[in-house]
Coordinates of N, CA and C in Angstrom, one line a residue:
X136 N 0.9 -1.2 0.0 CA 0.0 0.0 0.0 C 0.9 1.2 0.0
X137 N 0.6 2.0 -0.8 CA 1.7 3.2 -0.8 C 0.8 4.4 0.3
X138 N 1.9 4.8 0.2 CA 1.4 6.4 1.0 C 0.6 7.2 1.6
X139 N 0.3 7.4 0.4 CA -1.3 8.3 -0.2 C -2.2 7.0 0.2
X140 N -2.0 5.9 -0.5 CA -3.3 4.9 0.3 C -3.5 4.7 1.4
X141 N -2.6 4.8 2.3 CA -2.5 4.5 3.5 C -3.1 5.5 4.5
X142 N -2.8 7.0 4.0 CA -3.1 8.3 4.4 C -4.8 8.3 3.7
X143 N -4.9 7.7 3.0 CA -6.7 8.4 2.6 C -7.1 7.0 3.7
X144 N -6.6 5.6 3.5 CA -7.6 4.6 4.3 C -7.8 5.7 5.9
X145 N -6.5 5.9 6.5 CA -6.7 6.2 7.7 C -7.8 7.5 7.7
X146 N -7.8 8.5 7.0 CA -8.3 9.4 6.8 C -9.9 9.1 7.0
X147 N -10.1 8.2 6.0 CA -11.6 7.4 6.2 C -11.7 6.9 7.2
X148 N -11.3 6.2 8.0 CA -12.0 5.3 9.5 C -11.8 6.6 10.1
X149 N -11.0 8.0 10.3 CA -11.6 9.0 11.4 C -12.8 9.3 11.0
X150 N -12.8 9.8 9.3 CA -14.2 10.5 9.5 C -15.1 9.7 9.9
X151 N -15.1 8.2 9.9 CA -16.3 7.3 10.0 C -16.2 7.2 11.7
X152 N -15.5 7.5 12.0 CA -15.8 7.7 13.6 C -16.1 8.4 14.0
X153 N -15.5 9.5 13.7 CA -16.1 11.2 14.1 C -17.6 11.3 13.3
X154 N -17.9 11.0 12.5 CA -20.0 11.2 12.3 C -20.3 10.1 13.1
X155 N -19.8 9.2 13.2 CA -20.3 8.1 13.9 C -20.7 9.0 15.7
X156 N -19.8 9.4 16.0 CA -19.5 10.0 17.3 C -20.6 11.1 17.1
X157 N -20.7 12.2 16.3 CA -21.4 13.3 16.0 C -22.9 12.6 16.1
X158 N -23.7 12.1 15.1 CA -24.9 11.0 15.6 C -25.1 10.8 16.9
X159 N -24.6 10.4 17.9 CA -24.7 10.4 19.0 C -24.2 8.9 19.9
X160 N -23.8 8.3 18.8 CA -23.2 7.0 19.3 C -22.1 6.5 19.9
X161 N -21.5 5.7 20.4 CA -20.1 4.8 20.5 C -19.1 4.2 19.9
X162 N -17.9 4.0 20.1 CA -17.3 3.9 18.8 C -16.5 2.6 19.6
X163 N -16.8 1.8 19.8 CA -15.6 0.7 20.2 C -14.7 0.1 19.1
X164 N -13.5 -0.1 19.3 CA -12.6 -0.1 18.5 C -11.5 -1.6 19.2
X165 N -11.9 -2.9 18.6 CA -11.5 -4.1 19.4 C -10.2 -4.3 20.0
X166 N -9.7 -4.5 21.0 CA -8.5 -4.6 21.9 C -8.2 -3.0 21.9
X167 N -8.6 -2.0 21.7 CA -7.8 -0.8 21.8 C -8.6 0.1 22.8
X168 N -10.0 0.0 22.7 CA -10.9 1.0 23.4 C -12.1 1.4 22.9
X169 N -12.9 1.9 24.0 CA -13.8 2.6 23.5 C -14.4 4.7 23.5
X170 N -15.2 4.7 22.4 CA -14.9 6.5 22.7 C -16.5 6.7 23.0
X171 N -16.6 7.1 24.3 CA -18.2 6.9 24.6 C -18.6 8.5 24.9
X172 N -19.8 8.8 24.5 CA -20.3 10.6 25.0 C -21.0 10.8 26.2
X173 N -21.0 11.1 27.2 CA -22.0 11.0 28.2 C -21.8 12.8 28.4
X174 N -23.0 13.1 29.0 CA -23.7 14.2 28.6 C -23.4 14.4 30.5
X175 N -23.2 16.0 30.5 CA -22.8 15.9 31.6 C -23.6 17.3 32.2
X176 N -24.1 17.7 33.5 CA -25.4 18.7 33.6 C -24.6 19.6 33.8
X177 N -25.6 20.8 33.5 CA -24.8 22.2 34.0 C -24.7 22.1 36.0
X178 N -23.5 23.4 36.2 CA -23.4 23.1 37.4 C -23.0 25.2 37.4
X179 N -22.9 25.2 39.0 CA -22.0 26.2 39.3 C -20.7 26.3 39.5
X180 N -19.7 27.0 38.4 CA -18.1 27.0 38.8 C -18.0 28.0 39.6
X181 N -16.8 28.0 40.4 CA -16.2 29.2 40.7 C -14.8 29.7 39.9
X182 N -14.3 31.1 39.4 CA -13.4 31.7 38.6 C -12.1 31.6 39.9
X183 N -11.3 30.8 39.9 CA -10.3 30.5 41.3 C -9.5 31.9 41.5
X184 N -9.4 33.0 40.7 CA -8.7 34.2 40.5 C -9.8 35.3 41.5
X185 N -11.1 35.2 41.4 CA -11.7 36.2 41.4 C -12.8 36.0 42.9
X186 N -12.8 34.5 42.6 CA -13.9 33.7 43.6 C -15.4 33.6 43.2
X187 N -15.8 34.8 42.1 CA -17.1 34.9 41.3 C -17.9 33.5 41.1
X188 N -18.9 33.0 41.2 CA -19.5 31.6 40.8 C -19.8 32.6 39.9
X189 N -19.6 31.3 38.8 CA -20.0 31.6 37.4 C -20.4 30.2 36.7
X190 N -22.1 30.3 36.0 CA -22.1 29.3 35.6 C -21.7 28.6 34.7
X191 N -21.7 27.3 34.4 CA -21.4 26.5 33.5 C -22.5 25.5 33.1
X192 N -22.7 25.4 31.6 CA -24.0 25.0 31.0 C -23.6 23.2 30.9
X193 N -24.8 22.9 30.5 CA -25.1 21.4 30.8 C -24.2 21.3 29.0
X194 N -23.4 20.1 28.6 CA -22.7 19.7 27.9 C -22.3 18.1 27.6
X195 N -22.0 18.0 26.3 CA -21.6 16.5 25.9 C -20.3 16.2 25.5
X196 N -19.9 15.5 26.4 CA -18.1 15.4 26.2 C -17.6 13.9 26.0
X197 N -16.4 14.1 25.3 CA -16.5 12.7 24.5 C -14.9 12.3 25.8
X198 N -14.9 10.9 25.7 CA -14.6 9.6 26.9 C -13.6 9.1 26.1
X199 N -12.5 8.5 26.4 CA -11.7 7.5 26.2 C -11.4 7.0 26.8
X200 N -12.2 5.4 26.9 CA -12.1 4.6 28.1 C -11.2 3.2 27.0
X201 N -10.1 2.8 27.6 CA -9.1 2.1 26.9 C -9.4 1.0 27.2
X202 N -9.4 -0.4 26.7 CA -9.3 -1.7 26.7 C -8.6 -2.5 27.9
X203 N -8.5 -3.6 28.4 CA -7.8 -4.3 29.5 C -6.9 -4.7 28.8
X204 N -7.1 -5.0 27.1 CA -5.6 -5.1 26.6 C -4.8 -4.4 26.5
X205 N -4.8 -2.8 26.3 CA -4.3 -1.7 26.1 C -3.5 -1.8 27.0
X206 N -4.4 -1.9 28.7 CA -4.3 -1.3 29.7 C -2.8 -2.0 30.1
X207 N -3.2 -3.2 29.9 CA -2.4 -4.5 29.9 C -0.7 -4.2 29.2
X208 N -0.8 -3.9 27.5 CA 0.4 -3.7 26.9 C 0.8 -2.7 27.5
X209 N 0.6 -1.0 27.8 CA 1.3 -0.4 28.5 C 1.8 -0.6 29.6
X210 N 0.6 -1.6 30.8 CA 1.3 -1.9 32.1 C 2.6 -2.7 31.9
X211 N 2.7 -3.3 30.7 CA 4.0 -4.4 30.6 C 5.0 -3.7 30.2
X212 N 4.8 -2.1 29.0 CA 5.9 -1.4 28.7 C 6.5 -1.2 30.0
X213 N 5.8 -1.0 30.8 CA 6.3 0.1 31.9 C 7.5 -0.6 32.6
X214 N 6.8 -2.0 32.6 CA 8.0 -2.5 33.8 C 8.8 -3.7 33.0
X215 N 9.2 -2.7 31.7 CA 10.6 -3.4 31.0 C 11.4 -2.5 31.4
X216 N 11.5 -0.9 31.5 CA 12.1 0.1 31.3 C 13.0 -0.6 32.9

Protein backbone atom coordinates (compact mmCIF):
# COMPACT_ATOMS: atom_id res chain seq x y z
CA UNK A 1 0.00 0.00 0.00
CA UNK A 2 1.68 3.22 -0.78
CA UNK A 3 1.37 6.38 1.03
CA UNK A 4 -1.26 8.29 -0.24
CA UNK A 5 -3.32 4.94 0.28
CA UNK A 6 -2.52 4.49 3.52
CA UNK A 7 -3.11 8.30 4.45
CA UNK A 8 -6.70 8.36 2.59
CA UNK A 9 -7.59 4.55 4.28
CA UNK A 10 -6.72 6.21 7.66
CA UNK A 11 -8.31 9.40 6.82
CA UNK A 12 -11.61 7.40 6.23
CA UNK A 13 -12.02 5.31 9.49
CA UNK A 14 -11.59 8.97 11.37
CA UNK A 15 -14.19 10.54 9.54
CA UNK A 16 -16.34 7.33 9.96
CA UNK A 17 -15.81 7.67 13.60
CA UNK A 18 -16.07 11.19 14.07
CA UNK A 19 -19.99 11.22 12.32
CA UNK A 20 -20.30 8.13 13.89
CA UNK A 21 -19.46 10.01 17.28
CA UNK A 22 -21.39 13.26 16.01
CA UNK A 23 -24.90 11.04 15.62
CA UNK A 24 -24.72 10.36 19.01
CA UNK A 25 -23.18 6.95 19.32
CA UNK A 26 -20.14 4.76 20.54
CA UNK A 27 -17.32 3.90 18.79
CA UNK A 28 -15.64 0.73 20.16
CA UNK A 29 -12.55 -0.08 18.55
CA UNK A 30 -11.48 -4.14 19.39
CA UNK A 31 -8.50 -4.58 21.92
CA UNK A 32 -7.78 -0.79 21.82
CA UNK A 33 -10.86 1.04 23.43
CA UNK A 34 -13.77 2.60 23.45
CA UNK A 35 -14.90 6.47 22.66
CA UNK A 36 -18.18 6.85 24.59
CA UNK A 37 -20.31 10.62 25.00
CA UNK A 38 -21.99 11.05 28.21
CA UNK A 39 -23.72 14.24 28.57
CA UNK A 40 -22.82 15.90 31.62
CA UNK A 41 -25.36 18.70 33.57
CA UNK A 42 -24.84 22.21 33.96
CA UNK A 43 -23.37 23.13 37.43
CA UNK A 44 -21.97 26.23 39.26
CA UNK A 45 -18.07 27.01 38.83
CA UNK A 46 -16.23 29.20 40.72
CA UNK A 47 -13.41 31.69 38.64
CA UNK A 48 -10.26 30.47 41.26
CA UNK A 49 -8.67 34.22 40.53
CA UNK A 50 -11.73 36.23 41.39
CA UNK A 51 -13.87 33.70 43.57
CA UNK A 52 -17.13 34.94 41.29
CA UNK A 53 -19.53 31.61 40.75
CA UNK A 54 -20.01 31.61 37.39
CA UNK A 55 -22.15 29.33 35.57
CA UNK A 56 -21.39 26.53 33.52
CA UNK A 57 -23.96 24.99 31.00
CA UNK A 58 -25.14 21.40 30.82
CA UNK A 59 -22.69 19.73 27.86
CA UNK A 60 -21.56 16.52 25.92
CA UNK A 61 -18.14 15.41 26.22
CA UNK A 62 -16.50 12.74 24.48
CA UNK A 63 -14.56 9.64 26.87
CA UNK A 64 -11.75 7.48 26.17
CA UNK A 65 -12.05 4.60 28.09
CA UNK A 66 -9.13 2.05 26.92
CA UNK A 67 -9.34 -1.72 26.66
CA UNK A 68 -7.81 -4.32 29.47
CA UNK A 69 -5.61 -5.09 26.58
CA UNK A 70 -4.26 -1.74 26.09
CA UNK A 71 -4.32 -1.33 29.71
CA UNK A 72 -2.41 -4.55 29.95
CA UNK A 73 0.35 -3.72 26.93
CA UNK A 74 1.30 -0.42 28.47
CA UNK A 75 1.30 -1.85 32.07
CA UNK A 76 3.99 -4.38 30.57
CA UNK A 77 5.89 -1.41 28.66
CA UNK A 78 6.32 0.08 31.91
CA UNK A 79 8.00 -2.51 33.78
CA UNK A 80 10.62 -3.37 31.04
CA UNK A 81 12.13 0.05 31.25
Amino acid sequence: MSRQESADLVQSVLGMISDTLASGESVKLSSFGSFLLRDKRGRVGRNPKTGVEVPIDARRVLVFKPSQVLKERVDSSLSKD
